[in-house]
Amino acid sequence: MNVALNHFIHSNYSGPALSWQPKPPAFGQQPLDQVEFSPSAQQQMADQAGDSQDEIQAARERIEKVLHKEDDDEVCELAEDDLCMKVATPEQKSRLIKLLMAGHTNDKEDRAIVSILQSAQDKDEYVKIIDGAGGREVGEELDDKEAKKKFDRLAGAYDRVDLAQDKNEAEKTRGALTDPAKQERLLGGADSQSVDPEDNLETGDPADDFIRAQQSRTAAKVATLDRRTVVETVCENSVREKEGKPLVNPRQIRKQVNEIMNDDSLSPEQREARIKLVQEQNGLSDYTMRNIATQPVAKIYDRAKQEASRFAQQQVAQLRHEVQQTERVFGKGSPEAAEVQAKLHRFEAKMAPYLKKLEGVAGALNDMFPPPKSFWDSVGGFLGDLVKSLAPALLNLIPGVGNILYGAYQAVNAVVQGAKGNLLGMVSGLVGAVPGVGSLLGGASQKLLDTGSKIARGALGLGQAVDQGNPLAALGAASGLAGDLGAPALVSQVAGYATQGVSVVNAVASGNPFAAVQGALGVAGDLGAPRQALSYLGRGAQVLDSLTSATPWSALQPTSQMAQQLGASRGVMRAFGYAQDGAEALQFINAVA
């Protein structure tokens, strides 16, 4: 099998192959009356939109899995999946919103909450979802300005201005989604009806016929507006109409995006630039452009990729079997066997680049106009990726180093928790992160820690300073507050350590892991960590700095020094010497090239 095609199929599809017949009105689809569950209105619409029975069932299973795992990131992804939102019940959508509302919500989660509400097919479903999730509490939970605006406009569009935080914003769209005629008019020349794919002449070539048929279905799905696109457009155009601005046509915008992404004469950068030009010409925010065009079209291409992968797997298996049968009858090297082998190669040569293109379009569109990341999300992601990618490798190289570096990560991550309002958890993290610190702050100091936590939480103002993106000011205030209240010296020290720790986090967020770990060294030293552990950690900081630099091979020198310091065997040190020689040779080759 073609290597690229084989890799793509196995990395993107592991389920049973679906059969494909020429002229498929809906690929792999079964009659809805054969479904084991009672179809809801949402599920019927999924079927009418050309979604197969297998896709509908997979969406239902995914919803249950996400609800069981209670993972916020997966809920956010689910909220942008049109098919999952079509088949989810109002009760399930309410549960998803509640999961996102639990604890602190970031901007991405705020927007996911709004997306779930936008998926309601009518006012009755909207009311069931929002009432089940807490009513006005849902809007009060939102911090992202654009998400709050869309929430209020949605409430107004369903004649539920009472749910809005900003009543003036809700009045701009009052009743826009409760009047069918008004809704269709506000689609700017488009409509909410499903679009049928065009018929294609068959050539007898399985790859060509499949590609043409799927491209026709894909174009029809791009033109068929999902519910979130309809809701976004109606609310947007309702405001535009009142302001005397021209209405936008989402179908036309999506058509332009689709044509740009399929223009092989354009580079990826040119495609992105042209799509942004479409956005500017229509006067849409990044958030709205993502909701009505780039993200829905990305999901359409992602499903097309999965469908094409299944078809390719099935056809390759059939052709390979045909080759074996022909060779058994006519012999290897026979003209008959060669003809079948050539047929297999032609199929692979056509499907491999097509699959790669589908994957590229889906990925590029999904990455455009992403939801904003908060300060702490960026820090947490950076630290997590750093530990996952570097600590295991260092553990494999030198026993003990990985644990020390992970201890530094735990210390900094504890500070992140402290800045979010969990100072007790922060101090506990610092205690467990650095060897030797536990003896300084043991169980006898628990009361002091509780007092320090309360003081710090009060200074943070229930997390307001963090929400405003100024954690250093918040923790500085906590330190001052502890002193002003005459708190024990230990509490003031804890607040001071937290302030230093957030400086470490800021270094990480700015992409400077070396400065971050060096800062962690200072915190650890203040807390009385053993000098030897600090020495190892310092070496680890050099390794981190080297691995994240433009010359990662420079990490070999500090790593070998750590190995020697930890008493590595002569054989290990010799291996490091060979590795350094190889790195120097590679560096020389790169310089010459």
Coordinates of C-alpha atoms in Angstrom, one line a residue, residues 92-505:
Q92 CA -27.9 17.0 27.9
K93 CA -27.1 20.5 26.8
S94 CA -28.1 21.9 30.2
R95 CA -25.7 19.4 31.8
L96 CA -22.9 20.4 29.5
I97 CA -23.4 24.1 30.4
K98 CA -23.4 23.2 34.1
L99 CA -20.0 21.4 33.7
L100 CA -18.6 24.5 32.1
M101 CA -20.0 26.8 34.9
A102 CA -18.4 24.7 37.6
G103 CA -15.5 26.7 39.0
H104 CA -13.8 29.5 37.2
T105 CA -14.8 29.8 33.5
N106 CA -12.3 31.2 31.0
D107 CA -13.2 32.9 27.7
K108 CA -13.2 29.7 25.7
E109 CA -15.7 28.2 28.1
D110 CA -17.8 31.3 28.0
R111 CA -18.1 31.0 24.3
A112 CA -18.8 27.3 24.4
I113 CA -21.7 28.1 26.7
V114 CA -23.1 30.5 24.2
S115 CA -22.6 28.0 21.3
I116 CA -24.6 25.4 23.2
L117 CA -27.4 27.9 23.7
Q118 CA -27.2 28.9 20.0
S119 CA -27.8 25.3 19.0
A120 CA -31.4 25.4 20.2
Q121 CA -33.7 24.8 17.3
D122 CA -36.5 27.0 18.7
K123 CA -37.6 29.0 21.7
D124 CA -39.0 26.0 23.5
E125 CA -35.7 24.2 23.4
Y126 CA -33.8 27.4 24.3
V127 CA -35.9 27.9 27.4
K128 CA -35.5 24.2 28.5
I129 CA -31.7 24.4 28.1
I130 CA -31.2 27.7 29.9
D131 CA -33.7 27.0 32.7
G132 CA -32.1 23.6 33.2
A133 CA -28.7 25.3 33.5
G134 CA -29.6 27.9 36.0
G135 CA -31.5 30.7 34.1
R136 CA -30.0 34.2 34.7
E137 CA -27.0 32.6 36.5
V138 CA -25.7 31.4 33.1
G139 CA -25.4 35.0 31.9
E140 CA -23.9 36.1 35.2
E141 CA -21.2 33.5 34.8
L142 CA -19.8 35.0 31.6
D143 CA -16.8 37.3 31.6
D144 CA -15.8 37.4 27.9
K145 CA -17.3 40.7 26.5
E146 CA -18.2 39.3 23.1
A147 CA -19.8 36.1 24.6
K148 CA -21.9 38.3 27.0
K149 CA -23.0 40.4 24.0
K150 CA -24.0 37.3 22.0
F151 CA -25.8 35.9 25.1
D152 CA -27.8 39.0 25.6
R153 CA -28.7 39.3 21.9
L154 CA -29.8 35.6 21.9
A155 CA -32.0 36.2 24.9
G156 CA -33.6 39.2 23.1
A157 CA -34.0 37.2 19.8
Y158 CA -36.1 34.6 21.7
D159 CA -38.1 37.3 23.5
R160 CA -36.5 36.6 26.8
V161 CA -35.0 40.0 27.6
D162 CA -35.4 39.2 31.3
L163 CA -32.4 36.8 31.0
A164 CA -30.1 39.4 29.6
Q165 CA -27.4 41.2 31.6
D166 CA -27.6 44.2 29.3
K167 CA -31.2 44.9 28.4
N168 CA -30.3 47.5 25.8
E169 CA -28.2 44.9 23.9
A170 CA -31.1 42.4 24.1
E171 CA -33.6 44.9 22.7
K172 CA -31.6 45.2 19.5
T173 CA -32.7 41.7 18.5
R174 CA -36.0 41.3 20.2
G175 CA -38.2 38.7 18.6
A176 CA -35.8 38.0 15.7
L177 CA -35.9 34.3 16.2
T178 CA -39.6 33.9 17.1
D179 CA -40.9 35.2 13.8
P180 CA -40.2 32.6 11.0
A181 CA -40.7 35.2 8.2
K182 CA -38.4 37.7 9.9
Q183 CA -35.8 35.0 10.5
E184 CA -35.6 34.1 6.9
R185 CA -35.4 37.8 5.8
L186 CA -32.5 38.4 8.2
L187 CA -30.5 35.6 6.6
G188 CA -29.4 38.2 4.1
G189 CA -30.5 36.3 0.9
A190 CA -29.7 32.8 2.2
D191 CA -32.3 30.4 3.7
S192 CA -32.3 27.7 6.4
Q193 CA -33.2 24.9 4.0
S194 CA -31.0 21.9 3.2
V195 CA -29.1 22.0 -0.1
D196 CA -29.0 18.9 -2.2
P197 CA -25.7 17.8 -3.8
E198 CA -25.4 17.9 -7.6
D199 CA -25.4 14.7 -9.6
N200 CA -22.1 13.5 -11.1
L201 CA -21.5 11.3 -14.1
E202 CA -19.8 8.0 -13.3
T203 CA -16.5 7.2 -15.0
G204 CA -16.0 3.7 -13.6
D205 CA -12.8 4.8 -11.7
P206 CA -13.5 4.2 -8.0
A207 CA -11.2 7.0 -6.8
D208 CA -12.4 9.6 -9.3
D209 CA -16.1 8.7 -8.8
F210 CA -15.8 8.9 -5.0
I211 CA -13.9 12.2 -5.0
R212 CA -16.3 13.9 -7.3
A213 CA -19.3 12.6 -5.4
Q214 CA -17.8 13.6 -2.0
Q215 CA -16.9 17.1 -3.3
S216 CA -20.5 17.6 -4.4
R217 CA -21.8 16.5 -1.0
T218 CA -19.2 18.7 0.7
A219 CA -20.3 21.8 -1.3
A220 CA -23.9 21.1 -0.4
K221 CA -23.1 20.8 3.3
V222 CA -21.2 24.1 3.1
A223 CA -24.2 25.7 1.6
T224 CA -26.6 24.2 4.1
L225 CA -26.6 26.5 7.2
D226 CA -26.3 24.8 10.6
R227 CA -28.4 26.2 13.4
R228 CA -25.6 28.2 15.0
T229 CA -24.8 29.9 11.7
V230 CA -28.5 30.8 11.3
V231 CA -28.7 32.2 14.8
E232 CA -25.5 34.1 14.5
T233 CA -26.6 35.6 11.2
V234 CA -30.1 36.6 12.3
C235 CA -28.8 38.3 15.5
E236 CA -26.0 40.0 13.6
N237 CA -28.3 41.2 10.8
S238 CA -31.0 42.3 13.2
V239 CA -28.5 44.8 14.7
R240 CA -27.2 45.8 11.3
E241 CA -30.7 46.5 10.0
K242 CA -31.4 48.8 12.9
E243 CA -28.1 50.6 12.3
G244 CA -28.7 50.9 8.5
K245 CA -25.9 48.6 7.5
P246 CA -26.0 46.0 4.7
L247 CA -27.0 42.5 5.7
V248 CA -24.4 39.6 5.5
N249 CA -25.2 36.5 3.5
P250 CA -23.6 33.5 5.4
R251 CA -24.0 31.1 2.5
Q252 CA -22.1 33.4 0.2
I253 CA -19.4 33.9 2.8
R254 CA -19.0 30.1 3.3
K255 CA -18.9 29.6 -0.5
Q256 CA -16.1 32.1 -0.8
V257 CA -14.2 30.4 2.0
N258 CA -14.6 27.0 0.4
E259 CA -13.4 28.3 -3.0
I260 CA -10.4 29.9 -1.5
M261 CA -9.4 26.7 0.4
N262 CA -9.7 24.7 -2.8
D263 CA -7.6 27.1 -4.9
D264 CA -4.4 25.1 -5.4
S265 CA -2.7 28.1 -6.9
L266 CA -2.6 29.8 -3.5
S267 CA -0.2 29.2 -0.7
P268 CA -1.5 28.6 2.9
E269 CA -0.5 32.2 3.8
Q270 CA -2.4 33.6 0.7
R271 CA -5.5 31.5 1.6
E272 CA -5.5 32.9 5.1
A273 CA -5.0 36.4 3.9
R274 CA -7.9 36.1 1.4
I275 CA -10.3 34.7 4.0
K276 CA -9.4 37.6 6.3
L277 CA -10.2 39.9 3.4
V278 CA -13.6 38.3 3.1
Q279 CA -14.0 38.9 6.9
E280 CA -13.1 42.6 6.6
Q281 CA -15.3 43.1 3.6
N282 CA -18.3 41.9 5.5
G283 CA -17.3 43.7 8.7
L284 CA -17.3 40.6 10.9
S285 CA -15.5 40.1 14.2
D286 CA -13.1 37.1 14.5
Y287 CA -15.7 35.5 16.8
T288 CA -18.6 35.8 14.4
M289 CA -16.4 34.8 11.4
R290 CA -15.4 31.7 13.2
N291 CA -19.0 30.8 14.1
I292 CA -20.6 31.3 10.7
A293 CA -17.9 30.2 8.4
T294 CA -14.4 28.9 9.3
Q295 CA -15.2 26.5 12.1
P296 CA -18.4 24.9 10.6
V297 CA -16.6 24.4 7.3
A298 CA -13.6 23.0 9.1
K299 CA -15.9 20.4 10.8
I300 CA -17.4 19.5 7.4
Y301 CA -14.0 18.8 6.0
D302 CA -13.0 16.8 9.0
R303 CA -16.0 14.5 8.6
A304 CA -15.2 14.3 4.8
K305 CA -11.7 13.2 5.8
Q306 CA -13.0 10.5 8.0
E307 CA -15.4 9.3 5.4
A308 CA -12.7 9.2 2.7
S309 CA -10.4 7.3 5.0
R310 CA -13.0 4.6 5.6
F311 CA -13.7 4.3 1.8
A312 CA -9.9 4.2 1.1
Q313 CA -9.4 1.4 3.7
Q314 CA -12.2 -0.6 2.2
Q315 CA -11.1 -0.2 -1.4
V316 CA -7.5 -0.9 -0.7
A317 CA -8.4 -4.1 1.1
Q318 CA -10.6 -5.2 -1.8
L319 CA -7.9 -4.5 -4.4
R320 CA -5.2 -6.2 -2.3
H321 CA -7.4 -9.3 -2.1
E322 CA -8.0 -9.1 -5.9
V323 CA -4.2 -9.0 -6.5
Q324 CA -3.7 -12.1 -4.3
Q325 CA -6.5 -14.0 -6.1
T326 CA -5.2 -13.0 -9.6
E327 CA -1.6 -14.0 -8.7
R328 CA -2.9 -17.4 -7.4
V329 CA -4.8 -18.1 -10.6
F330 CA -2.4 -16.5 -13.2
G331 CA 0.8 -16.4 -11.3
K332 CA 3.0 -13.5 -10.0
G333 CA 4.3 -11.3 -12.8
S334 CA 1.5 -12.3 -15.1
P335 CA -0.1 -9.6 -17.3
E336 CA -3.4 -10.1 -15.4
A337 CA -1.8 -9.7 -12.0
A338 CA 0.2 -6.6 -13.2
E339 CA -3.0 -5.0 -14.4
V340 CA -4.7 -5.4 -11.0
Q341 CA -1.6 -4.2 -9.2
A342 CA -1.5 -1.1 -11.5
K343 CA -5.2 -0.5 -10.6
L344 CA -4.3 -0.5 -6.9
H345 CA -1.4 1.9 -7.5
R346 CA -3.6 4.3 -9.4
F347 CA -6.2 4.3 -6.6
E348 CA -3.5 5.0 -4.0
A349 CA -1.9 7.7 -6.2
K350 CA -5.3 9.6 -6.3
M351 CA -6.6 9.0 -2.8
A352 CA -3.4 9.8 -0.9
P353 CA -3.1 13.5 -2.0
Y354 CA -6.9 13.9 -1.7
L355 CA -6.9 12.7 1.9
K356 CA -3.9 15.0 2.7
K357 CA -5.8 18.0 1.2
L358 CA -8.9 17.3 3.3
E359 CA -6.8 17.1 6.4
G360 CA -5.0 20.3 5.5
V361 CA -8.2 22.3 4.8
A362 CA -9.9 21.1 8.1
G363 CA -6.8 21.9 10.2
A364 CA -6.2 25.3 8.6
L365 CA -9.8 26.5 9.0
N366 CA -10.1 25.2 12.5
D367 CA -7.0 27.2 13.5
M368 CA -8.3 30.5 12.2
F369 CA -9.8 33.0 14.6
P370 CA -9.4 30.7 17.7
P371 CA -11.1 31.6 21.0
P372 CA -8.8 33.8 23.2
K373 CA -6.7 32.2 25.9
S374 CA -6.5 33.7 29.3
F375 CA -3.2 34.4 31.0
W376 CA -3.4 31.4 33.3
D377 CA -4.5 29.0 30.5
S378 CA -1.4 30.0 28.6
V379 CA 0.8 29.4 31.6
G380 CA -0.8 26.1 32.5
G381 CA -0.5 24.9 28.9
F382 CA 3.1 25.9 28.6
L383 CA 4.1 24.3 31.9
G384 CA 2.2 21.1 31.1
D385 CA 3.7 20.7 27.7
L386 CA 7.2 21.5 29.1
V387 CA 7.0 18.8 31.7
K388 CA 5.3 16.2 29.4
S389 CA 7.9 16.7 26.7
L390 CA 11.1 17.2 28.6
A391 CA 10.9 15.5 32.0
P392 CA 10.4 11.9 30.7
A393 CA 13.3 12.4 28.3
L394 CA 15.5 13.6 31.2
L395 CA 14.4 10.8 33.4
N396 CA 15.5 8.3 30.7
L397 CA 18.9 10.0 30.5
I398 CA 19.7 10.6 34.2
P399 CA 18.0 8.9 37.2
G400 CA 16.7 11.5 39.6
V401 CA 16.9 14.6 37.4
G402 CA 13.3 14.2 36.1
N403 CA 12.0 14.2 39.7
I404 CA 13.8 17.4 40.5
L405 CA 12.6 19.2 37.4
Y406 CA 9.1 18.0 38.0
G407 CA 9.4 19.4 41.6
A408 CA 10.2 22.8 40.1
Y409 CA 7.1 22.5 37.9
Q410 CA 4.9 21.5 40.9
A411 CA 6.2 24.6 42.8
V412 CA 5.4 27.0 39.9
N413 CA 2.1 25.3 39.2
A414 CA 1.2 25.6 42.9
V415 CA 1.7 29.4 42.6
V416 CA -0.7 29.4 39.7
Q417 CA -3.3 27.8 41.9
G418 CA -2.5 30.4 44.6
A419 CA -3.2 33.2 42.2
K420 CA -6.5 31.6 41.3
G421 CA -7.5 31.9 44.9
N422 CA -6.3 28.6 46.3
L423 CA -3.4 29.8 48.4
L424 CA -3.5 26.8 50.8
G425 CA -3.2 24.5 47.8
M426 CA -0.3 26.7 46.6
V427 CA 1.6 26.4 49.8
S428 CA 0.9 22.7 50.0
G429 CA 2.3 22.3 46.5
L430 CA 5.4 24.3 47.4
V431 CA 5.9 22.1 50.5
G432 CA 5.8 18.9 48.5
A433 CA 7.7 20.2 45.5
V434 CA 11.1 20.9 47.0
P435 CA 13.1 18.3 49.0
G436 CA 13.6 19.3 52.6
V437 CA 10.9 22.0 52.7
G438 CA 8.3 19.9 54.4
S439 CA 10.3 19.9 57.6
L440 CA 10.1 23.7 57.7
L441 CA 6.3 23.9 57.4
G442 CA 4.8 20.8 59.0
G443 CA 1.5 19.9 60.6
A444 CA 2.2 22.3 63.6
S445 CA 2.0 25.2 61.2
Q446 CA -1.4 24.2 59.7
K447 CA -3.2 26.9 61.6
L448 CA -0.8 29.5 60.4
L449 CA -1.3 28.3 56.8
D450 CA -5.1 28.5 57.2
T451 CA -4.8 32.1 58.4
G452 CA -2.4 33.0 55.5
S453 CA -4.8 31.5 53.0
K454 CA -7.8 33.6 54.3
I455 CA -5.8 36.8 54.3
A456 CA -4.5 36.2 50.8
R457 CA -7.9 35.4 49.5
G458 CA -9.3 38.6 50.9
A459 CA -6.5 40.6 49.3
L460 CA -7.2 38.9 46.0
G461 CA -10.7 40.3 46.1
L462 CA -12.3 36.9 45.2
G463 CA -10.0 36.6 42.2
Q464 CA -10.8 40.0 40.7
A465 CA -7.2 41.0 40.2
V466 CA -6.5 37.7 38.5
D467 CA -9.5 38.2 36.2
Q468 CA -8.1 41.6 35.3
G469 CA -4.8 40.0 34.3
N470 CA -2.7 41.5 37.1
P471 CA -1.8 38.6 39.4
L472 CA 1.4 40.3 40.6
A473 CA -0.6 43.3 42.0
A474 CA -3.0 40.9 43.6
L475 CA -0.3 38.9 45.4
G476 CA 1.6 42.1 46.3
A477 CA -1.5 43.3 48.0
A478 CA -1.8 40.0 49.8
S479 CA 1.7 40.4 51.1
G480 CA 1.0 43.9 52.4
L481 CA -2.3 42.9 53.9
A482 CA -0.6 40.1 55.9
G483 CA 1.8 42.6 57.4
D484 CA -0.8 45.3 58.0
L485 CA -3.0 42.8 60.0
G486 CA -0.1 41.8 62.2
A487 CA -0.2 38.3 60.9
P488 CA 2.6 35.8 62.0
A489 CA 5.9 36.3 60.1
L490 CA 5.4 32.9 58.5
V491 CA 2.2 34.1 56.8
S492 CA 3.9 37.2 55.4
Q493 CA 6.7 35.0 54.1
V494 CA 4.2 32.8 52.3
A495 CA 2.6 35.8 50.6
G496 CA 6.1 37.0 49.6
Y497 CA 6.9 33.6 48.2
A498 CA 3.7 33.7 46.2
T499 CA 4.7 37.1 44.7
Q500 CA 8.1 35.7 43.7
G501 CA 6.4 32.7 42.3
V502 CA 4.0 34.6 40.0
S503 CA 7.1 36.4 38.6
V504 CA 8.3 32.9 37.7
V505 CA 5.0 32.2 36.0

